[in-house]
CSV table of N, CA, C and O in Angstrom, one decimal:
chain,number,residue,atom,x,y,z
A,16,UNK,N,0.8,-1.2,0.0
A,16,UNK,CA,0.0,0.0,0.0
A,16,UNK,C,0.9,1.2,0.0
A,16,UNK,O,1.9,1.2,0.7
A,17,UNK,N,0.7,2.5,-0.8
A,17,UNK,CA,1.3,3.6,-1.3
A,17,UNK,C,0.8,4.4,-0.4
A,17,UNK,O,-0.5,4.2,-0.4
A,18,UNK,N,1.1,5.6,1.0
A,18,UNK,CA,0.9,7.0,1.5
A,18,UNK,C,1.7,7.9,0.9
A,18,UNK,O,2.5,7.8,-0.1
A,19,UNK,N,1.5,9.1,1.6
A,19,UNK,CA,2.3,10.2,0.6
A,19,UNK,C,3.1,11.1,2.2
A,19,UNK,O,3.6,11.9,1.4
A,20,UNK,N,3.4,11.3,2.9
A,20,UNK,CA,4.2,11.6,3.7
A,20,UNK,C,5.3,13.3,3.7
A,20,UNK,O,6.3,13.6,3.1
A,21,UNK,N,4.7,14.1,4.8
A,21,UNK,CA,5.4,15.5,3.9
A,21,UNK,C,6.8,15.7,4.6
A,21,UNK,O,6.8,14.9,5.6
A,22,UNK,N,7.8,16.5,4.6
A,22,UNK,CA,9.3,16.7,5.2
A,22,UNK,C,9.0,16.8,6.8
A,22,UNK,O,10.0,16.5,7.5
A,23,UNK,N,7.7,17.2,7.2
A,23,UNK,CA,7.6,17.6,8.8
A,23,UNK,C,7.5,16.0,9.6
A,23,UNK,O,7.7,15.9,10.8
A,24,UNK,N,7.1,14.7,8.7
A,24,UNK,CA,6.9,13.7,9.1
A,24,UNK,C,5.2,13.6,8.7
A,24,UNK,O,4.7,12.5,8.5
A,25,UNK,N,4.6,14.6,8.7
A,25,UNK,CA,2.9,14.2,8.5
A,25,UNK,C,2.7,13.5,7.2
A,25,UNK,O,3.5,13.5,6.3
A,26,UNK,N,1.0,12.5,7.2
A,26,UNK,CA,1.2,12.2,6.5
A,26,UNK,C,-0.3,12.5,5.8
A,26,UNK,O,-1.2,12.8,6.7
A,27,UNK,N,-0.7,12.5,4.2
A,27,UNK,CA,-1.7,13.3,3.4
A,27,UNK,C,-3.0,12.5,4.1
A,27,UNK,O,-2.9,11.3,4.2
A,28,UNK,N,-4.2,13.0,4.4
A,28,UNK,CA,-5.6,12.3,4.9
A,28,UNK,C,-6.2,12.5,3.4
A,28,UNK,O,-5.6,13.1,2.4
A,29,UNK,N,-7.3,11.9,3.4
A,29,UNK,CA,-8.5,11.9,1.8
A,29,UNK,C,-8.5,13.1,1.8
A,29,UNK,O,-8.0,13.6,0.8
A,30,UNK,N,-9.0,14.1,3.1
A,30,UNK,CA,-9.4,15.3,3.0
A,30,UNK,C,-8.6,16.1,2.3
A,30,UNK,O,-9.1,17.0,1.7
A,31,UNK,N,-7.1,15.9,2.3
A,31,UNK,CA,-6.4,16.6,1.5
A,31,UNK,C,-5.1,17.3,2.8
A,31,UNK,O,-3.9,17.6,2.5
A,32,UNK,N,-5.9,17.2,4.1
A,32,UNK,CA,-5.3,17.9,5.3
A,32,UNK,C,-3.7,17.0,5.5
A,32,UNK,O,-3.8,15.8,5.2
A,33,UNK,N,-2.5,17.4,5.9
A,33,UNK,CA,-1.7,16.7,6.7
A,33,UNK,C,-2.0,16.4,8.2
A,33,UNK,O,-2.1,17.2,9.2
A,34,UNK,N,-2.0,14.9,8.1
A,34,UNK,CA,-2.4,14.6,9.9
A,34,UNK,C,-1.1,13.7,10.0
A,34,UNK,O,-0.4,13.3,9.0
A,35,UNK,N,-0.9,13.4,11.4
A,35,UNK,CA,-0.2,12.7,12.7
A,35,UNK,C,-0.1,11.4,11.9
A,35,UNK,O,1.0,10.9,11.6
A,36,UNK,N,-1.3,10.7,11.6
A,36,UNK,CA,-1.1,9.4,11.0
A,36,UNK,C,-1.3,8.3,12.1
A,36,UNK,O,-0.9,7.1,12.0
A,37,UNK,N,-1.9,8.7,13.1
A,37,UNK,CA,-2.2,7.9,14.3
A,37,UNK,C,-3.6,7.4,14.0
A,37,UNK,O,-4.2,6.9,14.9
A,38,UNK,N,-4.4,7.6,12.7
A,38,UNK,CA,-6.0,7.3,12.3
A,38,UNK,C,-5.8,6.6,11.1
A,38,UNK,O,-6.0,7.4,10.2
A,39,UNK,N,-5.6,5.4,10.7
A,39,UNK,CA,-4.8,5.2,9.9
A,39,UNK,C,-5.9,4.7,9.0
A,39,UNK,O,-5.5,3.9,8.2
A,40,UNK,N,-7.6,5.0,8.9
A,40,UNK,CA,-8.9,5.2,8.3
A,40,UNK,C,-8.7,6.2,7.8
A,40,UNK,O,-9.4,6.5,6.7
A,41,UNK,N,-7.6,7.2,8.4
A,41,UNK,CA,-8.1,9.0,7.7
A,41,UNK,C,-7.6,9.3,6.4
A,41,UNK,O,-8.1,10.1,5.6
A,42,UNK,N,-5.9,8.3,6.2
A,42,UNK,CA,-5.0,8.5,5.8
A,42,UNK,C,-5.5,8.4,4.1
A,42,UNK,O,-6.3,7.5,3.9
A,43,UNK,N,-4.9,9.2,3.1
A,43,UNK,CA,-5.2,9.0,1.7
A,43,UNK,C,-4.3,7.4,1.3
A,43,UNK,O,-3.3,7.4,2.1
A,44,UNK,N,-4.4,6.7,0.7
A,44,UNK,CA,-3.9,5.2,1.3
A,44,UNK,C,-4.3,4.8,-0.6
A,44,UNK,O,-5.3,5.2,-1.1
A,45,UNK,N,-3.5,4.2,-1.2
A,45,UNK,CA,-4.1,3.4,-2.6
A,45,UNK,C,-3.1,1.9,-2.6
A,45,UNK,O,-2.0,1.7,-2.0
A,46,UNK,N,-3.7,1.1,-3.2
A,46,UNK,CA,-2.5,-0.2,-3.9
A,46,UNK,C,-2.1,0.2,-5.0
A,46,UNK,O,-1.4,-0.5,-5.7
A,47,UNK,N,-2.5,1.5,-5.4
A,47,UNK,CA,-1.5,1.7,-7.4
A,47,UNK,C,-0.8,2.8,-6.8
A,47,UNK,O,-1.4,3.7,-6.2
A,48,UNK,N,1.0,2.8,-7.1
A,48,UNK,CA,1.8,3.3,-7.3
A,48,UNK,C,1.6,5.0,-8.1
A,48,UNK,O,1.8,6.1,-7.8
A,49,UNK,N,0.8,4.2,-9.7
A,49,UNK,CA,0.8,5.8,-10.2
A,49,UNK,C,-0.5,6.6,-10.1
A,49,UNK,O,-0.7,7.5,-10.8
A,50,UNK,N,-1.6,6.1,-8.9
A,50,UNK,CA,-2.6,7.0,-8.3
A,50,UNK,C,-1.7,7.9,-7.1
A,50,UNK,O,-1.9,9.0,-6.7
A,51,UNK,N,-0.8,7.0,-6.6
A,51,UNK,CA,-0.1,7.6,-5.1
A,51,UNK,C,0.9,8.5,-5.8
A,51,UNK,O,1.3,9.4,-5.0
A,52,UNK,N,1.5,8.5,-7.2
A,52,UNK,CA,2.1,9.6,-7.8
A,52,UNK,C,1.0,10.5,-8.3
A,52,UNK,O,1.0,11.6,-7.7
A,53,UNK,N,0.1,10.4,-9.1
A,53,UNK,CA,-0.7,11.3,-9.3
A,53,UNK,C,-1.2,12.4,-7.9
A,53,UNK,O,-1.0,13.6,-7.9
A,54,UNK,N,-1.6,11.8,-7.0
A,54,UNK,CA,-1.5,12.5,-5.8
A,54,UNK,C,-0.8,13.6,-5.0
A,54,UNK,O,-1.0,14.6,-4.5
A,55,UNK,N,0.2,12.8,-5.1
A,55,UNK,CA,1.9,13.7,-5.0
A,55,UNK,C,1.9,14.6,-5.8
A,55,UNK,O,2.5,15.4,-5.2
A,56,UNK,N,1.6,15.1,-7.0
A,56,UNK,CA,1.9,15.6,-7.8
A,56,UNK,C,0.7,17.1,-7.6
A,56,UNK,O,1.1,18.2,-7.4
A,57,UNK,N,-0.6,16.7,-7.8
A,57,UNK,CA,-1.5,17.5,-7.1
A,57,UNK,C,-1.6,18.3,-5.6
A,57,UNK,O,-2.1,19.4,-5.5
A,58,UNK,N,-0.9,17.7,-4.4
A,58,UNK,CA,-0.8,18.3,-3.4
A,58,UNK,C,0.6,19.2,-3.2
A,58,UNK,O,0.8,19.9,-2.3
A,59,UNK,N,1.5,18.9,-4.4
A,59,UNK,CA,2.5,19.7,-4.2
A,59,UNK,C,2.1,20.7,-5.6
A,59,UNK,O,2.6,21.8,-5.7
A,60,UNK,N,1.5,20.4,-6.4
A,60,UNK,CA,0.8,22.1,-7.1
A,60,UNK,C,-0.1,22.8,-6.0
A,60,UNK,O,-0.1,24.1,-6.1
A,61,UNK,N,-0.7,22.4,-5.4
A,61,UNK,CA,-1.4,23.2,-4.4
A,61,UNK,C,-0.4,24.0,-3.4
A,61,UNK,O,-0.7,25.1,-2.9
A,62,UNK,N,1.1,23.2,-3.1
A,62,UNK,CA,1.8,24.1,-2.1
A,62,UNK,C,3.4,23.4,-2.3
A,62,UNK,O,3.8,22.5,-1.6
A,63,UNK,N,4.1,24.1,-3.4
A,63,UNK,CA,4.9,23.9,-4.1
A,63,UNK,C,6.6,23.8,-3.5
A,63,UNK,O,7.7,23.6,-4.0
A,64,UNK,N,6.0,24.4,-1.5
A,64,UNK,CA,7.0,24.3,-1.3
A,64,UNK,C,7.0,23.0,-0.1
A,64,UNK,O,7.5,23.0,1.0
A,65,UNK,N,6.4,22.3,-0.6
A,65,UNK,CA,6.1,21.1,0.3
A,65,UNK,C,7.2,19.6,-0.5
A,65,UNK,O,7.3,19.2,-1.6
A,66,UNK,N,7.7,19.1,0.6
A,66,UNK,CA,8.8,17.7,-0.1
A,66,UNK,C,7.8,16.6,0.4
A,66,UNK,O,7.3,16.7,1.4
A,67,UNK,N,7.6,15.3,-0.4
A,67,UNK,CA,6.6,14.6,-0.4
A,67,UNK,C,7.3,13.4,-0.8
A,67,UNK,O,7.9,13.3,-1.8
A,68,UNK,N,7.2,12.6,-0.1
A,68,UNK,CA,7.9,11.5,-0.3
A,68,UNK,C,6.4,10.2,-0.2
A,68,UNK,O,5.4,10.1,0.6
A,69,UNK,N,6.8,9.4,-1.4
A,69,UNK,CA,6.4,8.2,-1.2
A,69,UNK,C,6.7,7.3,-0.8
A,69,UNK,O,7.9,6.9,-0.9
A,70,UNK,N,5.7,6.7,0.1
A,70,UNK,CA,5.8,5.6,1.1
A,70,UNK,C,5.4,4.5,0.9
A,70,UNK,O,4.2,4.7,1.0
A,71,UNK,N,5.5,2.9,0.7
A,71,UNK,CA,5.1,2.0,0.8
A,71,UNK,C,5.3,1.5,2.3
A,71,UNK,O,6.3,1.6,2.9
A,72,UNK,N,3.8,0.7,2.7
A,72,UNK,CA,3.8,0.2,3.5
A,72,UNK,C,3.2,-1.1,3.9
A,72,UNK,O,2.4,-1.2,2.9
A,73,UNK,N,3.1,-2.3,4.6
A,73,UNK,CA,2.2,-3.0,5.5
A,73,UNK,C,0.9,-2.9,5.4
A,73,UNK,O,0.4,-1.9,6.0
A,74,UNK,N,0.4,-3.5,5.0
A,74,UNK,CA,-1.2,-3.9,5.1
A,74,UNK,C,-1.7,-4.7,6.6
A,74,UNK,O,-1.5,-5.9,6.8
A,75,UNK,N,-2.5,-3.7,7.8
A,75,UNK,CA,-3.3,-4.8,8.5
A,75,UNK,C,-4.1,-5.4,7.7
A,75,UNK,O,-4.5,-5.3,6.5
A,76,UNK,N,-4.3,-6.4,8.9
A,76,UNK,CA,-6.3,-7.5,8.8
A,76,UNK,C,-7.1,-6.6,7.9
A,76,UNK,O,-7.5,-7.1,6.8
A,77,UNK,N,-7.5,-5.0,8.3
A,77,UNK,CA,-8.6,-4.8,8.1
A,77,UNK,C,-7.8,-3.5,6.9
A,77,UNK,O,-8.3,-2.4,6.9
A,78,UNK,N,-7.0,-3.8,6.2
A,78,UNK,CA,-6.6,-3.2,4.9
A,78,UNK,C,-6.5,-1.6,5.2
A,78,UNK,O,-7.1,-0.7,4.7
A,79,UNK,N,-5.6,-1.5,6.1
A,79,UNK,CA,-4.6,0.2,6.2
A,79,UNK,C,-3.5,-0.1,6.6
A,79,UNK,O,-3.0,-1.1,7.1
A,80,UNK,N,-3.0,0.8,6.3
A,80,UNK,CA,-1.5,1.1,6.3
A,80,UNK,C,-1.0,0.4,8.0
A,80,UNK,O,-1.8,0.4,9.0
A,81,UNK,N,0.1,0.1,7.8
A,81,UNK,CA,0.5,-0.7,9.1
A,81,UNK,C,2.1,1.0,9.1
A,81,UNK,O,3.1,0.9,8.4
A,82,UNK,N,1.9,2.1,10.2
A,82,UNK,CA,3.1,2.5,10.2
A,82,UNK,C,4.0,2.2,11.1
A,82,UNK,O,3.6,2.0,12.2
A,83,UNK,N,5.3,2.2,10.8
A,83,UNK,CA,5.9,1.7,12.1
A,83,UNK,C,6.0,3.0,13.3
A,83,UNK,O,6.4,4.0,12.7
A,84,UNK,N,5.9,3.2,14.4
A,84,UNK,CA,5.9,4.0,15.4
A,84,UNK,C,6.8,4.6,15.4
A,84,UNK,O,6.5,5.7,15.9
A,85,UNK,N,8.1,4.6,14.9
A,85,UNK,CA,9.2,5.3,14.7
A,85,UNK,C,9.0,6.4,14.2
A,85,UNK,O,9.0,7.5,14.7
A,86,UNK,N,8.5,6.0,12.5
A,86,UNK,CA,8.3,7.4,11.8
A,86,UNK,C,6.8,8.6,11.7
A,86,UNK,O,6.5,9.5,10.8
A,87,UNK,N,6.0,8.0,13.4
A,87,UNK,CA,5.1,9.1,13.2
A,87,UNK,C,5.4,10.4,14.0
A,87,UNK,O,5.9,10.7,15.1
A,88,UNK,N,5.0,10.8,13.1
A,88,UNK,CA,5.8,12.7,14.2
A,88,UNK,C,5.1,13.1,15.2
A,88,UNK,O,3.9,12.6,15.2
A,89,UNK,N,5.4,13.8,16.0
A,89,UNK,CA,4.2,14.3,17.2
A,89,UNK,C,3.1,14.3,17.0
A,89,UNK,O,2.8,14.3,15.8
A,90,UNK,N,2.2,14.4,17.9
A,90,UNK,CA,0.8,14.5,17.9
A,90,UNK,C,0.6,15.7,17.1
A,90,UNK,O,1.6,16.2,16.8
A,91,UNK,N,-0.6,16.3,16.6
A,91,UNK,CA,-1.1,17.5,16.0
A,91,UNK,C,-2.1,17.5,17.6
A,91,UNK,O,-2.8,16.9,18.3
A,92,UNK,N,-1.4,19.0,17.4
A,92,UNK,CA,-3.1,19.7,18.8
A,92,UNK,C,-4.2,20.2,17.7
A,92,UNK,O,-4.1,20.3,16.5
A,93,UNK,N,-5.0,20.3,18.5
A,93,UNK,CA,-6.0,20.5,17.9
A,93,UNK,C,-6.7,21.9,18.1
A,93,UNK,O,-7.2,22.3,19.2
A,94,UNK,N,-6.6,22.7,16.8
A,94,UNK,CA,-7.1,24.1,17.2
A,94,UNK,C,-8.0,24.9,18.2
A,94,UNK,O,-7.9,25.9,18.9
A,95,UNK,N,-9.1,23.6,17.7
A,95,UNK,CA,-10.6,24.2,18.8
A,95,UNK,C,-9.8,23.8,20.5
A,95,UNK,O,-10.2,24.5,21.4
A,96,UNK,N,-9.0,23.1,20.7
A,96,UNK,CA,-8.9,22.8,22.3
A,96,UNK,C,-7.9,23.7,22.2
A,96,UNK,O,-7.9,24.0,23.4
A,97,UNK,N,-7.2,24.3,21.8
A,97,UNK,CA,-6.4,25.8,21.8
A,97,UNK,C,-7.1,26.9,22.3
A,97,UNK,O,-6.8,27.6,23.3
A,98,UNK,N,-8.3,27.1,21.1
A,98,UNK,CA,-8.9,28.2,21.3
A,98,UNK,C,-10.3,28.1,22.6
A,98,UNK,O,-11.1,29.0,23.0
A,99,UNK,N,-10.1,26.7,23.0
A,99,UNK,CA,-10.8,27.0,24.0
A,99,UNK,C,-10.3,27.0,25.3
A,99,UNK,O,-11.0,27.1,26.3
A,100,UNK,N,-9.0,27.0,25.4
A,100,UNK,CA,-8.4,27.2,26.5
A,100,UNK,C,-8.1,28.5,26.5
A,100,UNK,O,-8.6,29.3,27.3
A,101,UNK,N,-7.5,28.9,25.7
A,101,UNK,CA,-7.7,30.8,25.6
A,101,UNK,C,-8.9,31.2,26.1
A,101,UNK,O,-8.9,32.2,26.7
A,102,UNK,N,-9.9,30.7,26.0
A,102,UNK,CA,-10.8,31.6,26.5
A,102,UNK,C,-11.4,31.2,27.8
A,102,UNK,O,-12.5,31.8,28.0
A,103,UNK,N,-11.1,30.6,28.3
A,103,UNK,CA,-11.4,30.0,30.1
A,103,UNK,C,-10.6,30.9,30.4
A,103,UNK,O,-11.0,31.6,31.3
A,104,UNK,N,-8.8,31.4,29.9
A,104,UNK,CA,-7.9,31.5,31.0
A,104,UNK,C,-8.0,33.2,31.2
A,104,UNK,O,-7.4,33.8,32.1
């Protein structure tokens, strides 16, 4: 299975967003090579200064990407629990 993976360690979701990669349902994920290039190719015309590396990976049971724990980057916080702590304090 083909992910698309950007220089910060995140990796591309369907939505188009870079996530953590800890949801591995969210992740843009294909078995063909030149849909997972076609993709790469699209999210770096959208932001040209992004390095995007393709990934093959491990297939679970239930057909996603198996990543190894090594290469997921920090958590992503999450804006809304940002902006709602700003506003309690």
């Amino acid at each position: 299975m083909f992910i698309l993976q950007n220089q910060n360690g995140y990796f591309l979701a369907k939505s188009g967003e870079w996530i953590d990669g800890r949801q591995p349902q969210l992740l843009f994920r294909t078995l063909h090579k030149d849909e997972a290039l076609n993709q790469l190719f699209e999210a770096n015309s959208r932001d040209h200064a992004l390095r995007i590396n393709l990934m093959q990976c491990e297939i679970s049971s239930k057909k996603l990407p198996i990543i190894p724990e090594a290469l997921l980057p920090l958590p992503l916080i999450k804006e809304n629990a940002e902006q709602t702590e700003e506003v309690s304090a």
